[in-house]
mmCIF file with all atom_site columns, C-alpha atoms in Angstrom:
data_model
loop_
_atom_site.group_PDB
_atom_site.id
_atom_site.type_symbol
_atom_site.label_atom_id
_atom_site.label_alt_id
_atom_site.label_comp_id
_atom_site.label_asym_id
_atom_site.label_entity_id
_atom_site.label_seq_id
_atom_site.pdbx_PDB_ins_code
_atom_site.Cartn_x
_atom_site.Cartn_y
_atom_site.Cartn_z
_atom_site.occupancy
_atom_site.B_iso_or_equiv
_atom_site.pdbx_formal_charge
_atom_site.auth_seq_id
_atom_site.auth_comp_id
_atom_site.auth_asym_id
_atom_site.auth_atom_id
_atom_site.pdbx_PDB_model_num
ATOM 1  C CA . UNK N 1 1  ? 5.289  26.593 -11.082 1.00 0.00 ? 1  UNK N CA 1
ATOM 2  C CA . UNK N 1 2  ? 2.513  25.521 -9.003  1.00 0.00 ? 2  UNK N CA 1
ATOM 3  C CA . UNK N 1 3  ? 2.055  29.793 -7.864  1.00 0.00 ? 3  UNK N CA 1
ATOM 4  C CA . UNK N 1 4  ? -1.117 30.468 -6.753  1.00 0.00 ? 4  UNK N CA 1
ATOM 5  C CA . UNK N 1 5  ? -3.171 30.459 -2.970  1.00 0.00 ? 5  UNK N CA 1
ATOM 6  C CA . UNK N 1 6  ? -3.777 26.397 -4.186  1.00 0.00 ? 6  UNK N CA 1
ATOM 7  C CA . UNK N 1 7  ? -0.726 25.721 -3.171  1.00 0.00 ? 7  UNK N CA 1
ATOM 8  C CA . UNK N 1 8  ? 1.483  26.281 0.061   1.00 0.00 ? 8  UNK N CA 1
ATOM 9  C CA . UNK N 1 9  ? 4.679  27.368 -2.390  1.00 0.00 ? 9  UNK N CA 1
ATOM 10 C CA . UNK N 1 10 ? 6.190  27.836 -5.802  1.00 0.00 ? 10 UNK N CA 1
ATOM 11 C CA . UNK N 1 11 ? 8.009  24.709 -7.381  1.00 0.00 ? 11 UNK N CA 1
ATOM 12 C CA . UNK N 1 12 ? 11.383 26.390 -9.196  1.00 0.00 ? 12 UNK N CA 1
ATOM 13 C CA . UNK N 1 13 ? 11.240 24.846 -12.527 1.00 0.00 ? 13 UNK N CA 1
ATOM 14 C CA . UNK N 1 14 ? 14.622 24.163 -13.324 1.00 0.00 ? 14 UNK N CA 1
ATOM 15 C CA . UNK N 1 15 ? 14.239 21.945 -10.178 1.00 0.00 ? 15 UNK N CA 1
ATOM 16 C CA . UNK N 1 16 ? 10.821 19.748 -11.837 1.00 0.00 ? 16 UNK N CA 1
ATOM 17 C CA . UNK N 1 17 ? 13.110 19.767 -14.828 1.00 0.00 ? 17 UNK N CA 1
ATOM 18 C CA . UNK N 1 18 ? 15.798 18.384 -13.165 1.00 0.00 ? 18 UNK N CA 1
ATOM 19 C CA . UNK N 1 19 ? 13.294 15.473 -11.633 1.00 0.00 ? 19 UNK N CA 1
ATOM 20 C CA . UNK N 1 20 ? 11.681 14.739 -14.974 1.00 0.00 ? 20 UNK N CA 1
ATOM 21 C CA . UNK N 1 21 ? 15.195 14.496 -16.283 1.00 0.00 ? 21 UNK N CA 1
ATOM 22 C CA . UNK N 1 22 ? 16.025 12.004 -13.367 1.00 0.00 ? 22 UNK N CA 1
ATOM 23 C CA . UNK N 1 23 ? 13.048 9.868  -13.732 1.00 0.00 ? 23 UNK N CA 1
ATOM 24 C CA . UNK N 1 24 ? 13.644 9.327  -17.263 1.00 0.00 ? 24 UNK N CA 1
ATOM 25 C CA . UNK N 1 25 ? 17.345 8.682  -16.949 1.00 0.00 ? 25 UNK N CA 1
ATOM 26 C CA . UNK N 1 26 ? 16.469 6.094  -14.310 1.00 0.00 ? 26 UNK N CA 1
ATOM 27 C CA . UNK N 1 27 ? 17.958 2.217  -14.982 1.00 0.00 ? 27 UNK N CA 1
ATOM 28 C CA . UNK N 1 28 ? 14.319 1.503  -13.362 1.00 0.00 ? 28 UNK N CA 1
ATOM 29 C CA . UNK N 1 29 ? 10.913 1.720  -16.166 1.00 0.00 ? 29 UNK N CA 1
ATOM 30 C CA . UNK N 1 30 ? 9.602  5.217  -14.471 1.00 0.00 ? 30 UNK N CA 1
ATOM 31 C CA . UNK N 1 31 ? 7.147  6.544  -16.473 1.00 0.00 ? 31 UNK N CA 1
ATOM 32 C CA . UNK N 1 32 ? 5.488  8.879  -14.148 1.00 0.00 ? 32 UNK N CA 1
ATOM 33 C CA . UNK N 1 33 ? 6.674  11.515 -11.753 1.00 0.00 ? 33 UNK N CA 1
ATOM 34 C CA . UNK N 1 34 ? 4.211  12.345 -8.916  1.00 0.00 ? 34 UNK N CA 1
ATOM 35 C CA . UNK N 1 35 ? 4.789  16.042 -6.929  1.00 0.00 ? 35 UNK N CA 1
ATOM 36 C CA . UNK N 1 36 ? 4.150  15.358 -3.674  1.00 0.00 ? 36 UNK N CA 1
ATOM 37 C CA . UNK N 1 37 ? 3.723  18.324 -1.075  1.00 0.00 ? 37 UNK N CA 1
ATOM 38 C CA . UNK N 1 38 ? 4.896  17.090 2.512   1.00 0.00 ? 38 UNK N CA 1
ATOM 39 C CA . UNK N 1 39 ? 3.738  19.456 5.249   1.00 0.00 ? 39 UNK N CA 1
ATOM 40 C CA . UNK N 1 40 ? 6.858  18.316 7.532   1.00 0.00 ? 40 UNK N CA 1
ATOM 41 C CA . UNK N 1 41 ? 9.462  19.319 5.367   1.00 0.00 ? 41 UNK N CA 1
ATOM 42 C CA . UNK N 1 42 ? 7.322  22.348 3.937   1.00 0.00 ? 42 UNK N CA 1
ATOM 43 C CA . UNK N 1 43 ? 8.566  21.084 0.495   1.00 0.00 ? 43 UNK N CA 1
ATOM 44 C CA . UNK N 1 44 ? 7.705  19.638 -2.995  1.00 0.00 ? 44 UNK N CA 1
ATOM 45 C CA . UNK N 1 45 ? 9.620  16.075 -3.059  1.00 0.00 ? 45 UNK N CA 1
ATOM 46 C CA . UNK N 1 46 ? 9.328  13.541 -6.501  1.00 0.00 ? 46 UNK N CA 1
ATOM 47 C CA . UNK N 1 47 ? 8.133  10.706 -6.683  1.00 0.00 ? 47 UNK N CA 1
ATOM 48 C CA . UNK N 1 48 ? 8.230  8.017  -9.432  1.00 0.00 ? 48 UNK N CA 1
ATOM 49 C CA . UNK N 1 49 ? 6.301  5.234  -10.449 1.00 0.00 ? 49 UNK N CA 1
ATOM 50 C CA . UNK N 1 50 ? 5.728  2.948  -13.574 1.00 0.00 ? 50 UNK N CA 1
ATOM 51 C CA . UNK N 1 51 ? 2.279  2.634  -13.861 1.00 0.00 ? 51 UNK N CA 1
ATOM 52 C CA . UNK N 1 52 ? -0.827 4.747  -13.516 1.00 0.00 ? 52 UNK N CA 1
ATOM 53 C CA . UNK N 1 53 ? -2.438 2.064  -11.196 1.00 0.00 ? 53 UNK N CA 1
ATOM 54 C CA . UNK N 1 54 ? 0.371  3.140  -9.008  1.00 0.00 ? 54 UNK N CA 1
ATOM 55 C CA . UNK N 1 55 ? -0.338 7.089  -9.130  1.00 0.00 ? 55 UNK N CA 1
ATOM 56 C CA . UNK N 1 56 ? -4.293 5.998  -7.081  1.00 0.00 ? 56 UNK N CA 1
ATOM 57 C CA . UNK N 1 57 ? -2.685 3.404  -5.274  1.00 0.00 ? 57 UNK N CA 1
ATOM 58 C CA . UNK N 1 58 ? 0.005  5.773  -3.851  1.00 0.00 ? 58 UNK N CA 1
ATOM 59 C CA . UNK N 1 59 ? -2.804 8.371  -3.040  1.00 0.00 ? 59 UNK N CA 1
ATOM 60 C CA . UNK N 1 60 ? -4.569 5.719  -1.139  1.00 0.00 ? 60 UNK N CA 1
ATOM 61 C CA . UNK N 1 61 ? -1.707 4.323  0.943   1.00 0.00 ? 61 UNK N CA 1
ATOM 62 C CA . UNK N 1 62 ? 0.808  6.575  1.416   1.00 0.00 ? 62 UNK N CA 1
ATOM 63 C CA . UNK N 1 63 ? -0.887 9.920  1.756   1.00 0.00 ? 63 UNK N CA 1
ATOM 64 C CA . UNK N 1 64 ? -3.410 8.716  3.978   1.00 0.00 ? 64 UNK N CA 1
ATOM 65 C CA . UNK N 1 65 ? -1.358 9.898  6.648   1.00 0.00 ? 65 UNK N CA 1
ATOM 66 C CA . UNK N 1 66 ? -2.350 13.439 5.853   1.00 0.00 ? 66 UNK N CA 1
ATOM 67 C CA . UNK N 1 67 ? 1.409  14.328 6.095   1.00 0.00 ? 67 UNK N CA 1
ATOM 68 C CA . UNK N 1 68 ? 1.432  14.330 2.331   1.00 0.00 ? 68 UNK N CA 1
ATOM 69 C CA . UNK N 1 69 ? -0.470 15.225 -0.405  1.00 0.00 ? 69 UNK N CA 1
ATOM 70 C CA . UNK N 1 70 ? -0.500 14.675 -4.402  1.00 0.00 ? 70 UNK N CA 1
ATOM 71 C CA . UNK N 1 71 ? -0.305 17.939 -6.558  1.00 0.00 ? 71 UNK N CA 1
ATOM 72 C CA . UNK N 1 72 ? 0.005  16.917 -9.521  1.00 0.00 ? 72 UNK N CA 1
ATOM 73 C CA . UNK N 1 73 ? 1.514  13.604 -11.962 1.00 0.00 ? 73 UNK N CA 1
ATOM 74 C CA . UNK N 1 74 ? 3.144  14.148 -15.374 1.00 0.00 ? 74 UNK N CA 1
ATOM 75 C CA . UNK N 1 75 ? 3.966  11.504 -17.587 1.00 0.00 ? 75 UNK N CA 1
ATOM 76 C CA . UNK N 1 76 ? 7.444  11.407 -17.904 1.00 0.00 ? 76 UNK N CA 1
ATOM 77 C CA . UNK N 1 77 ? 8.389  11.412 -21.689 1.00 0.00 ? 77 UNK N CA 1
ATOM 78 C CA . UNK N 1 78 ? 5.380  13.641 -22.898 1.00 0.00 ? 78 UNK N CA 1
ATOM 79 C CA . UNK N 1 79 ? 5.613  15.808 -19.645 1.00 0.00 ? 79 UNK N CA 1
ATOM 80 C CA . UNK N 1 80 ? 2.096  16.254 -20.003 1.00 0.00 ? 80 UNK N CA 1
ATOM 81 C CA . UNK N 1 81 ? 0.125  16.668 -16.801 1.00 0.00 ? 81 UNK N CA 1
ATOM 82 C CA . UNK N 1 82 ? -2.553 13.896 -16.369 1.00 0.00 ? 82 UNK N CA 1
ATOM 83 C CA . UNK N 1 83 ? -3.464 14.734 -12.616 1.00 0.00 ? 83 UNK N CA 1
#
């Protein structure tokens, strides 16, 4: 997943699996997962959030720092990609 000179890396997709699995077993409301590349690590890390108000208001706050950046968000229970 994610192959291609777009991106730094591959994401193995038993691993998203395993993150959309963990969102949506979360005690917390996730409804989003958010694949975040972070150039220090050289890695894909998750990120979830309950609301797509959050998905642009994590872009603006957190990956300003140019450390990170937002590949993609997938709704949780439809796993459809919506960024």
């Amino acid at each position: 997943m994610f192959d291609g000179s777009d991106f730094p890396k591959s994401l193995d997709e038993d691993l998203f699996d395993a993150w959309l699995a963990n969102g949506r077993e979360s005690k917390l409301s996730y409804n989003y997962l958010l694949i975040i590349w972070d150039e220090l690590e050289s890695g894909y890390q998750p990120v979830y959030v309950e609301s797509r108000g959050e998905i642009s208001d994590y872009a603006k706050h957190k990956i300003s720092t140019g450390r990170e950046k937002l590949v993609a968000a997938y709704d949780l229970y439809s796993e459809s990609r919506i960024i």
